[in-house]
mmCIF file of C-alpha atoms in Angstrom:
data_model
loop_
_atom_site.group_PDB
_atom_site.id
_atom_site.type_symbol
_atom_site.label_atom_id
_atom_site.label_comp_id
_atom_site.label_asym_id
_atom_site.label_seq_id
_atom_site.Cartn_x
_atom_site.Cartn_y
_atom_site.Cartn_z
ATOM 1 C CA UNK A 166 -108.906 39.896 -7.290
ATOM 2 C CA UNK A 167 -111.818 39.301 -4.558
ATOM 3 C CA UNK A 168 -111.932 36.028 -2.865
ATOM 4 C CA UNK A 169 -114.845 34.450 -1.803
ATOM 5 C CA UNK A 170 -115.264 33.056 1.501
ATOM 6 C CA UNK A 171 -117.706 29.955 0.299
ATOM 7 C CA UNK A 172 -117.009 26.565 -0.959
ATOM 8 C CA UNK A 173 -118.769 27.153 -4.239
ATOM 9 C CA UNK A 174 -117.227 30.947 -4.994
ATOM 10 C CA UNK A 175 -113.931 29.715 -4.288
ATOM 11 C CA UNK A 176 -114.837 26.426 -6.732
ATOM 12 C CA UNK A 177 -115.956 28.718 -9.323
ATOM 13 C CA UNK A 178 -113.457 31.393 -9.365
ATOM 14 C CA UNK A 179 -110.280 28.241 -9.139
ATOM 15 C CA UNK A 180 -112.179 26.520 -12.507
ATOM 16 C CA UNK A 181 -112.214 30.175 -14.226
ATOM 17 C CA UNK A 182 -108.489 30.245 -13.239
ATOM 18 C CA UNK A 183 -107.262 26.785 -14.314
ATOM 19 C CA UNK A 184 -109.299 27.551 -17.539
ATOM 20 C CA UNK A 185 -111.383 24.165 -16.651
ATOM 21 C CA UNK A 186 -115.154 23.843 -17.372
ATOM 22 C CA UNK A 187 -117.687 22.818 -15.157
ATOM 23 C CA UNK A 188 -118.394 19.445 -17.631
ATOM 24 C CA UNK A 189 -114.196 19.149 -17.706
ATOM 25 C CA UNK A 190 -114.326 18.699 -13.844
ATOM 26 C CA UNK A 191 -117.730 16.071 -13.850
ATOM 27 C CA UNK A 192 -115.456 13.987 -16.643
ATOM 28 C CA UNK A 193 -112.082 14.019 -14.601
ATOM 29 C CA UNK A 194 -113.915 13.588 -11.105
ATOM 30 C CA UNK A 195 -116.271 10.411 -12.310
ATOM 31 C CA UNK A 196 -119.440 12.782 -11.396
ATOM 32 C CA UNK A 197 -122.802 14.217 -13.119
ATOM 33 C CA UNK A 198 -122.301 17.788 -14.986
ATOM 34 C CA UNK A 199 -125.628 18.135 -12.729
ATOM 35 C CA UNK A 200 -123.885 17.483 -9.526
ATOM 36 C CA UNK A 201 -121.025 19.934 -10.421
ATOM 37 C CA UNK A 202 -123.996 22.331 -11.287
ATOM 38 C CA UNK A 203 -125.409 21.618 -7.638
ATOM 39 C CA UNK A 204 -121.281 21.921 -6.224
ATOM 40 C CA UNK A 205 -121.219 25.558 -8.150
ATOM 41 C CA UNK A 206 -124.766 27.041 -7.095
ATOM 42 C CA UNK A 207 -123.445 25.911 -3.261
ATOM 43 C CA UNK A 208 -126.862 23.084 -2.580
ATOM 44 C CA UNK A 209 -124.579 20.510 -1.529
ATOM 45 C CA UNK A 210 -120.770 20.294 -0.794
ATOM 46 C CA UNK A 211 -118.734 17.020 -2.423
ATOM 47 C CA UNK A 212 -117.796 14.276 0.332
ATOM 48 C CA UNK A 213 -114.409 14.003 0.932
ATOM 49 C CA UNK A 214 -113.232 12.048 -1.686
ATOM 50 C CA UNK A 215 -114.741 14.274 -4.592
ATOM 51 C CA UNK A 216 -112.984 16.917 -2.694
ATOM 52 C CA UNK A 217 -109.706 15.424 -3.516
ATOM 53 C CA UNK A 218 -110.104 14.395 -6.691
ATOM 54 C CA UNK A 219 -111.381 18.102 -7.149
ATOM 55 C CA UNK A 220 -108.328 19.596 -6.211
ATOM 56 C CA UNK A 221 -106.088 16.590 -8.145
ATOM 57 C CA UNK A 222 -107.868 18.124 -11.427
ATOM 58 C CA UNK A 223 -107.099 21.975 -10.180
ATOM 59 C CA UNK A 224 -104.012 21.375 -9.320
ATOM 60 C CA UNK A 225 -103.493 20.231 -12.955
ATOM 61 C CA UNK A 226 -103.897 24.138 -14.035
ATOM 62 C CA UNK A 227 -102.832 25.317 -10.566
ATOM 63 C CA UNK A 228 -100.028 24.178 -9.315
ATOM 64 C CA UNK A 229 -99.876 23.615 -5.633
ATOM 65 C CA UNK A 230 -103.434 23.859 -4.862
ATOM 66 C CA UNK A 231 -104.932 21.362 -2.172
ATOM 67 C CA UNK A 232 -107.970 20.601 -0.933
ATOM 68 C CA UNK A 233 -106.721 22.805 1.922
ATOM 69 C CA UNK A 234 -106.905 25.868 -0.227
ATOM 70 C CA UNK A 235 -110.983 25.971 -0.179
ATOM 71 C CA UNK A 236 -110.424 26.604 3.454
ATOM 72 C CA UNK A 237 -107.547 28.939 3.426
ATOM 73 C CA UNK A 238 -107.625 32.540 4.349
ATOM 74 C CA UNK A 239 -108.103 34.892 1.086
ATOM 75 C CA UNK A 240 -104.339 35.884 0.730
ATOM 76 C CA UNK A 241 -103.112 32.293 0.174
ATOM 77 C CA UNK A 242 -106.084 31.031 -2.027
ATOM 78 C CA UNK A 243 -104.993 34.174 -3.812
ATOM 79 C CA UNK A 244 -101.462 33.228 -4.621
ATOM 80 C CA UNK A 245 -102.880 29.488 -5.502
ATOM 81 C CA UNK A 246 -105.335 30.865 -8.434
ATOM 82 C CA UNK A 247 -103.363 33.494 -10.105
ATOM 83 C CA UNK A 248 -101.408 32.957 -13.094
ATOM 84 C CA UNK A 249 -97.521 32.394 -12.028
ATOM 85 C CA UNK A 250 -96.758 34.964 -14.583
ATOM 86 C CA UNK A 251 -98.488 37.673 -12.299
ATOM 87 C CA UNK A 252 -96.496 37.058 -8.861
ATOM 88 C CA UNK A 253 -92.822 36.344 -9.340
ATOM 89 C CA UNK A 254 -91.732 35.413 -6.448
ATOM 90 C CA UNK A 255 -87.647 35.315 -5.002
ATOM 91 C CA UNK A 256 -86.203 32.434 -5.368
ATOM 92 C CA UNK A 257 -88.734 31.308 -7.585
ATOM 93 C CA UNK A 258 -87.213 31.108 -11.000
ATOM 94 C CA UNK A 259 -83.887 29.645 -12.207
ATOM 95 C CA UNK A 260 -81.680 31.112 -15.080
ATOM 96 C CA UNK A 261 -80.323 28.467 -17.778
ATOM 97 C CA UNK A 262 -76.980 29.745 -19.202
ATOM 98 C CA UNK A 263 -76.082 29.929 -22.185
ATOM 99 C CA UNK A 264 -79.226 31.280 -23.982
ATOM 100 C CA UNK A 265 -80.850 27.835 -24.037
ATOM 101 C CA UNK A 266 -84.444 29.243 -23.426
ATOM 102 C CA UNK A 267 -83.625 31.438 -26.423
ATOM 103 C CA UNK A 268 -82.883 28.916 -28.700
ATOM 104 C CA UNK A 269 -85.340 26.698 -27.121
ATOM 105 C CA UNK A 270 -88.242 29.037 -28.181
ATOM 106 C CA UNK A 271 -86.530 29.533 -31.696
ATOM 107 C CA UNK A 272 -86.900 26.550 -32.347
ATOM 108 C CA UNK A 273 -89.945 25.577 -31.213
ATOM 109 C CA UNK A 274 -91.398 28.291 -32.781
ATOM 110 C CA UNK A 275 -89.764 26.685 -35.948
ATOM 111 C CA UNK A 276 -90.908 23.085 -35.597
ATOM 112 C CA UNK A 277 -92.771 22.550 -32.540
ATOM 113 C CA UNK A 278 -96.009 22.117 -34.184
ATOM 114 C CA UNK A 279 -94.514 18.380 -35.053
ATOM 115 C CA UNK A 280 -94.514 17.584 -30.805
ATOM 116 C CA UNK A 281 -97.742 19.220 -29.685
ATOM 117 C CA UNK A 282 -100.189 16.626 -28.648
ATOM 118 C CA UNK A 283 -101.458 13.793 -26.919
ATOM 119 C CA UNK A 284 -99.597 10.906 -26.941
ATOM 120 C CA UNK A 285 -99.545 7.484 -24.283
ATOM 121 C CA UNK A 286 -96.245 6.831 -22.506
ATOM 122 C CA UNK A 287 -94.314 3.290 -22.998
ATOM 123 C CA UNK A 288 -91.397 2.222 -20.174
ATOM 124 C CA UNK A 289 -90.056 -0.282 -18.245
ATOM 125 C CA UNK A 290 -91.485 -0.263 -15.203
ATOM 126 C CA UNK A 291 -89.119 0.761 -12.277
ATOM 127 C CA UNK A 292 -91.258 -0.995 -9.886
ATOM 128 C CA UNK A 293 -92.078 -3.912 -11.331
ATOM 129 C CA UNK A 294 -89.438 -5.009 -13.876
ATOM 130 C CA UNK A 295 -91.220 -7.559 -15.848
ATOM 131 C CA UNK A 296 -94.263 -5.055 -16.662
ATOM 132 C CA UNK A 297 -94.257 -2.210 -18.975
ATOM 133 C CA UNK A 298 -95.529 1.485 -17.427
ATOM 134 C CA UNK A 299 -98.127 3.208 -19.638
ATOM 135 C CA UNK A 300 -98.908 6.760 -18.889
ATOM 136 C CA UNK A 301 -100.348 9.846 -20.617
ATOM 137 C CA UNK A 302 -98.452 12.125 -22.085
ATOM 138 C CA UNK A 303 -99.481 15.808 -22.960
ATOM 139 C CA UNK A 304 -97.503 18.025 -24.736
ATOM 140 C CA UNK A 305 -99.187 21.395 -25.566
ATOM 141 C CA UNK A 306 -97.395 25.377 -26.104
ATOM 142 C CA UNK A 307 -96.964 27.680 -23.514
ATOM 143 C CA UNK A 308 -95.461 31.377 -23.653
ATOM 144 C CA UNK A 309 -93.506 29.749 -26.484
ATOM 145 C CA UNK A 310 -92.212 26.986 -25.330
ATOM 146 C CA UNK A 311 -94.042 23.576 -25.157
ATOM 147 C CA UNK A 312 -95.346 22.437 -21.568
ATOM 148 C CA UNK A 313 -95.272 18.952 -20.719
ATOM 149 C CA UNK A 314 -97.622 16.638 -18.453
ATOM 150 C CA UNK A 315 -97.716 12.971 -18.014
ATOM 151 C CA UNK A 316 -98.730 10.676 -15.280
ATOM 152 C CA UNK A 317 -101.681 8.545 -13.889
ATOM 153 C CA UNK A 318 -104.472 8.484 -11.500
ATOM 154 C CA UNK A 319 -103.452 9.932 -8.307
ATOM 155 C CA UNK A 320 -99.920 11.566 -9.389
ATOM 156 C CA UNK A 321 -98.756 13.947 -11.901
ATOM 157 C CA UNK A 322 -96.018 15.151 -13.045
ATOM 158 C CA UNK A 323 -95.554 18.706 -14.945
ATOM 159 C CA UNK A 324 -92.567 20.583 -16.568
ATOM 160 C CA UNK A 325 -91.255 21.988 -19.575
ATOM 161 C CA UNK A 326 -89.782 20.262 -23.084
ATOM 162 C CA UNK A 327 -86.755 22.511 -25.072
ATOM 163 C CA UNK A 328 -86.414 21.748 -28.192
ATOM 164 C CA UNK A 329 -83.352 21.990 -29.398
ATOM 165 C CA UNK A 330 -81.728 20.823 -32.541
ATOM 166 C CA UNK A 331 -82.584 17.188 -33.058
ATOM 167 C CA UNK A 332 -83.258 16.563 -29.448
ATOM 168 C CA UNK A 333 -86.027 17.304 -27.180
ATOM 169 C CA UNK A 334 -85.031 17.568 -23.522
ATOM 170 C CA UNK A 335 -87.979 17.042 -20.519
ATOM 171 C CA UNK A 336 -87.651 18.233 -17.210
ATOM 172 C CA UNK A 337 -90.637 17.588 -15.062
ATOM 173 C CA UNK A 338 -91.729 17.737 -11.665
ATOM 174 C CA UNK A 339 -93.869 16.043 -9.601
ATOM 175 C CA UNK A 340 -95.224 17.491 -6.419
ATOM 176 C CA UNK A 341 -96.862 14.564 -3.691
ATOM 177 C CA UNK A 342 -93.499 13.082 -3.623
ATOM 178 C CA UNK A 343 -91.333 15.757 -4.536
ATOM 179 C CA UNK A 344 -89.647 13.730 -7.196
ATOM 180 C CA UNK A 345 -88.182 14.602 -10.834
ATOM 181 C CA UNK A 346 -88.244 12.943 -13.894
ATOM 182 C CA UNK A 347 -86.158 13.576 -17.141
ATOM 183 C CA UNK A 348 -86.407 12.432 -20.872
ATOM 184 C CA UNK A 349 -84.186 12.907 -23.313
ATOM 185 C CA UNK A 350 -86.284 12.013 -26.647
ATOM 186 C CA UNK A 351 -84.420 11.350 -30.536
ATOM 187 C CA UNK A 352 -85.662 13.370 -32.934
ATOM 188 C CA UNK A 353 -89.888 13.864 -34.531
ATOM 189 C CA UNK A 354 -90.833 13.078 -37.441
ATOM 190 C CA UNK A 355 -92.659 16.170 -40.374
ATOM 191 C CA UNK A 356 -95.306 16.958 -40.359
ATOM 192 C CA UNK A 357 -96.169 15.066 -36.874
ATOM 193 C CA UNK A 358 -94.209 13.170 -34.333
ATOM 194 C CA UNK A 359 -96.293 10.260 -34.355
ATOM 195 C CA UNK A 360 -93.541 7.488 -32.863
ATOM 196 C CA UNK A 361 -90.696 9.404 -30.661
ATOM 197 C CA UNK A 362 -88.476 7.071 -29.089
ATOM 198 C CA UNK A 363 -85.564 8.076 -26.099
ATOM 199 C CA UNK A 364 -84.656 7.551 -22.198
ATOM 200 C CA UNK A 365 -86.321 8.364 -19.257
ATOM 201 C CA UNK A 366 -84.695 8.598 -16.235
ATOM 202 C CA UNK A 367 -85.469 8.781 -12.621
ATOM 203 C CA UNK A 368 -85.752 7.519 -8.871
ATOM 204 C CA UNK A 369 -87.079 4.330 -7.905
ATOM 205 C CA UNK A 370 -87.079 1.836 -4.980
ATOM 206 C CA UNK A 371 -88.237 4.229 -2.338
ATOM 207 C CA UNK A 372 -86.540 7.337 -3.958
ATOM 208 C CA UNK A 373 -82.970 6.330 -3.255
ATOM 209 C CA UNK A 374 -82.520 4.515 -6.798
ATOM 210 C CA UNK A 375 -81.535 6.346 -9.829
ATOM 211 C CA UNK A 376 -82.916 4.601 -12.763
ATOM 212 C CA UNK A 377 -83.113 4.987 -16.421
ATOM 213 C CA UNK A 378 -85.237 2.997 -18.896
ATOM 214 C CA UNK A 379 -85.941 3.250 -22.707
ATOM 215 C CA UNK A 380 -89.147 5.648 -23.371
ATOM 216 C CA UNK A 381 -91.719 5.740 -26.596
ATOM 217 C CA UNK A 382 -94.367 8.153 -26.936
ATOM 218 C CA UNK A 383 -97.321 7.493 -29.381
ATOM 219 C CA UNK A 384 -99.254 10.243 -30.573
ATOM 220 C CA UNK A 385 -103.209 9.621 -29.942
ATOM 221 C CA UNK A 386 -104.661 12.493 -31.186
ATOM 222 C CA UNK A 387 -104.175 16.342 -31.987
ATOM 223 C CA UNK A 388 -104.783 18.985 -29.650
ATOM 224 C CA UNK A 389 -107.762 21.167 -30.102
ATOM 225 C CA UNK A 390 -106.084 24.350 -29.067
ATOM 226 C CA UNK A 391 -108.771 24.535 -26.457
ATOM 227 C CA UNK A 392 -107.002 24.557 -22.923
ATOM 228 C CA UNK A 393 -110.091 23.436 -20.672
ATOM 229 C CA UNK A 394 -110.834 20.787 -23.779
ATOM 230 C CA UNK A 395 -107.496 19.553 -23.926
ATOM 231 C CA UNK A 396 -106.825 19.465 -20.157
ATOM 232 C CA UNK A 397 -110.147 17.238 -19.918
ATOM 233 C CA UNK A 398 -109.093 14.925 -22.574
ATOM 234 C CA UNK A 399 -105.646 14.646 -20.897
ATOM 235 C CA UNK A 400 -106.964 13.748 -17.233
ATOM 236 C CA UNK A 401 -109.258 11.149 -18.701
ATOM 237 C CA UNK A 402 -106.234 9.419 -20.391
ATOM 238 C CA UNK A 403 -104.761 9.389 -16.786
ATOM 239 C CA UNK A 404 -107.423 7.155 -15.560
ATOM 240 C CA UNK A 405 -106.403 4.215 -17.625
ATOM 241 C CA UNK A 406 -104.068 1.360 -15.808
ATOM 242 C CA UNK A 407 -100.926 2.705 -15.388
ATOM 243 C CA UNK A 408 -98.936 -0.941 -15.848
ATOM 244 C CA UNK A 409 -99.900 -3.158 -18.150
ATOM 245 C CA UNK A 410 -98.682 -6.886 -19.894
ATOM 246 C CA UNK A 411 -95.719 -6.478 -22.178
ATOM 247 C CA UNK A 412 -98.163 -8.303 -24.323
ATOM 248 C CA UNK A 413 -100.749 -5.413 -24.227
ATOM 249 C CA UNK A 414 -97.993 -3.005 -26.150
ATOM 250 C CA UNK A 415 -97.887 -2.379 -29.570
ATOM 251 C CA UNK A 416 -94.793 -4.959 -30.907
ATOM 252 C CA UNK A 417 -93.139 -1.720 -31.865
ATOM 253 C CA UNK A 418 -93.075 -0.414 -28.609
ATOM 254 C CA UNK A 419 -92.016 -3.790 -27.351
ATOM 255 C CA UNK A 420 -89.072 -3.993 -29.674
ATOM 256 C CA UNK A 421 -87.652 -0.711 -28.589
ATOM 257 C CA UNK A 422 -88.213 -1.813 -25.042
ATOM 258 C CA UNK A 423 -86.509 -4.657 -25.098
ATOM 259 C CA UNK A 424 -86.325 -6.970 -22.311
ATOM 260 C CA UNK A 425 -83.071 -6.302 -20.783
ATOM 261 C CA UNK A 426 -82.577 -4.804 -17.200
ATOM 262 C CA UNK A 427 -83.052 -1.759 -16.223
ATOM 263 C CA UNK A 428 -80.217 0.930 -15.647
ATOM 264 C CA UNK A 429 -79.722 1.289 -12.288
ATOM 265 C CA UNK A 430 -76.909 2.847 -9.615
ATOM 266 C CA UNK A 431 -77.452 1.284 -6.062
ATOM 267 C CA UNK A 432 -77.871 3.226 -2.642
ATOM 268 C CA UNK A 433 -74.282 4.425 -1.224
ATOM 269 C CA UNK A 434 -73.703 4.395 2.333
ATOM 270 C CA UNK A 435 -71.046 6.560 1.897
ATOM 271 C CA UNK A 436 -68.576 3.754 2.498
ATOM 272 C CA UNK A 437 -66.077 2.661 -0.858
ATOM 273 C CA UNK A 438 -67.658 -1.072 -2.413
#
């Protein structure tokens, strides 16, 4: 694969790459298709803060690329833009036991038609108890499994969901604060999960908190099959307020909620309470 040295070749071959059109970017970035025209042709350069948004909406399809990488020599813009599938790396990749990815695939390949789509995000929020945390939530298949991305502006986080049996089990990461979050999520309903209800469970209170709250997802609409589509329609969820009034929830969503407190293990010192 040839690198360009330029701003705009390098913009144009990392939006070929992450499978992201030129109007995609304009919607997720808050700009003109016109000025993403101008970015692409290389007339003008985006100020700073389009740059990062920019590379927020690659790194969507690319994981790990910064704004850094439109200045990085060719080998390391390299390894950002092509597909993971192409350059297994050591150390890279862990192995599940017990055939889990097999079944996972068997089954989604059965019935994951029923998760795939867009849905918005319901939890306590860890932060701020009293408000609920609404984020987007994307699930959509990948090499036969189903890929999973939720989050807000300014932070993402990506994984994988296995399906398997009458559970669906979410490992994601998220890379700016190198934190995890998991969800374990009840059973969808045929033909379409529509109302999926579960825990999801994480850090909180400077990262030194594990916390666990009750989780619904609420479909919003299907998936058009079209990555670049899809992946625009997903970023623009993002963009809405990520904590809201409990009063702004659906009352379903409120009455799986609750308005207990949250599950939560304090910080050890090390020292026996």
């Amino acid at each position: 694969m040839e690198i360009p040295e330029d701003f705009a070749g390098r913009l144009r071959l990392a939006l070929k790459q992450a499978n992201i059109s030129p109007a995609a970017l304009g919607a997720a970035v808050g700009v003109d298709k016109s000025v993403v025209s101008r970015w692409l042709a290389g007339r003008v350069r985006p100020t700073q803060h389009n740059l990062s948004r920019i590379a927020g909406v690659l790194a969507q399809g690319l994981p790990g690329f910064t704004v850094l990488a439109f200045e990085a020599p060719a080998a390391q813009f390299r390894a950002l833009v092509q597909p993971v599938a192409s350059q297994p790396e050591p150390g890279q990749s862990l192995t599940i036991p017990f055939g889990v990815l097999e079944s996972a695939r068997r089954e989604t390949g059965r019935r994951g038609v029923e998760y795939v789509g867009s849905y918005l995000m319901y939890y306590r929020s860890f932060s701020q108890p009293d408000r609920i945390a609404r984020m987007a939530m994307m699930l959509r298949p990948v090499d036969g499994l189903i890929e999973a991305r939720y989050g807000a502006e300014g932070f993402a986080f990506q994984g994988w969901a296995l399906l398997m049996l009458n559970r669906m089990y979410l490992v994601l990461a998220e890379e700016r604060f190198e934190a995890m979050a998991f969800l374990v999520l009840n059973a969808g309903q045929q033909p379409k999960a529509r109302f999926i209800t579960g825990i999801l469970s994480g850090p909180a209170e400077g990262m030194l908190v594990p916390t666990a709250s009750p989780v619904v997802l609420v479909r919003q609409r299907d998936l058009t099959g079209e990555a670049g589509e899809d992946l625009r329609a997903h970023l623009l969820d993002c963009r809405l307020p990520p904590l809201i009034d409990p009063s702004e929830a659906p009352a379903s969503v409120r009455r799986v909620l609750g308005a207990g407190p949250l599950m939560q293990v304090p910080f050890a010192t090390g020292e026996e309470p």
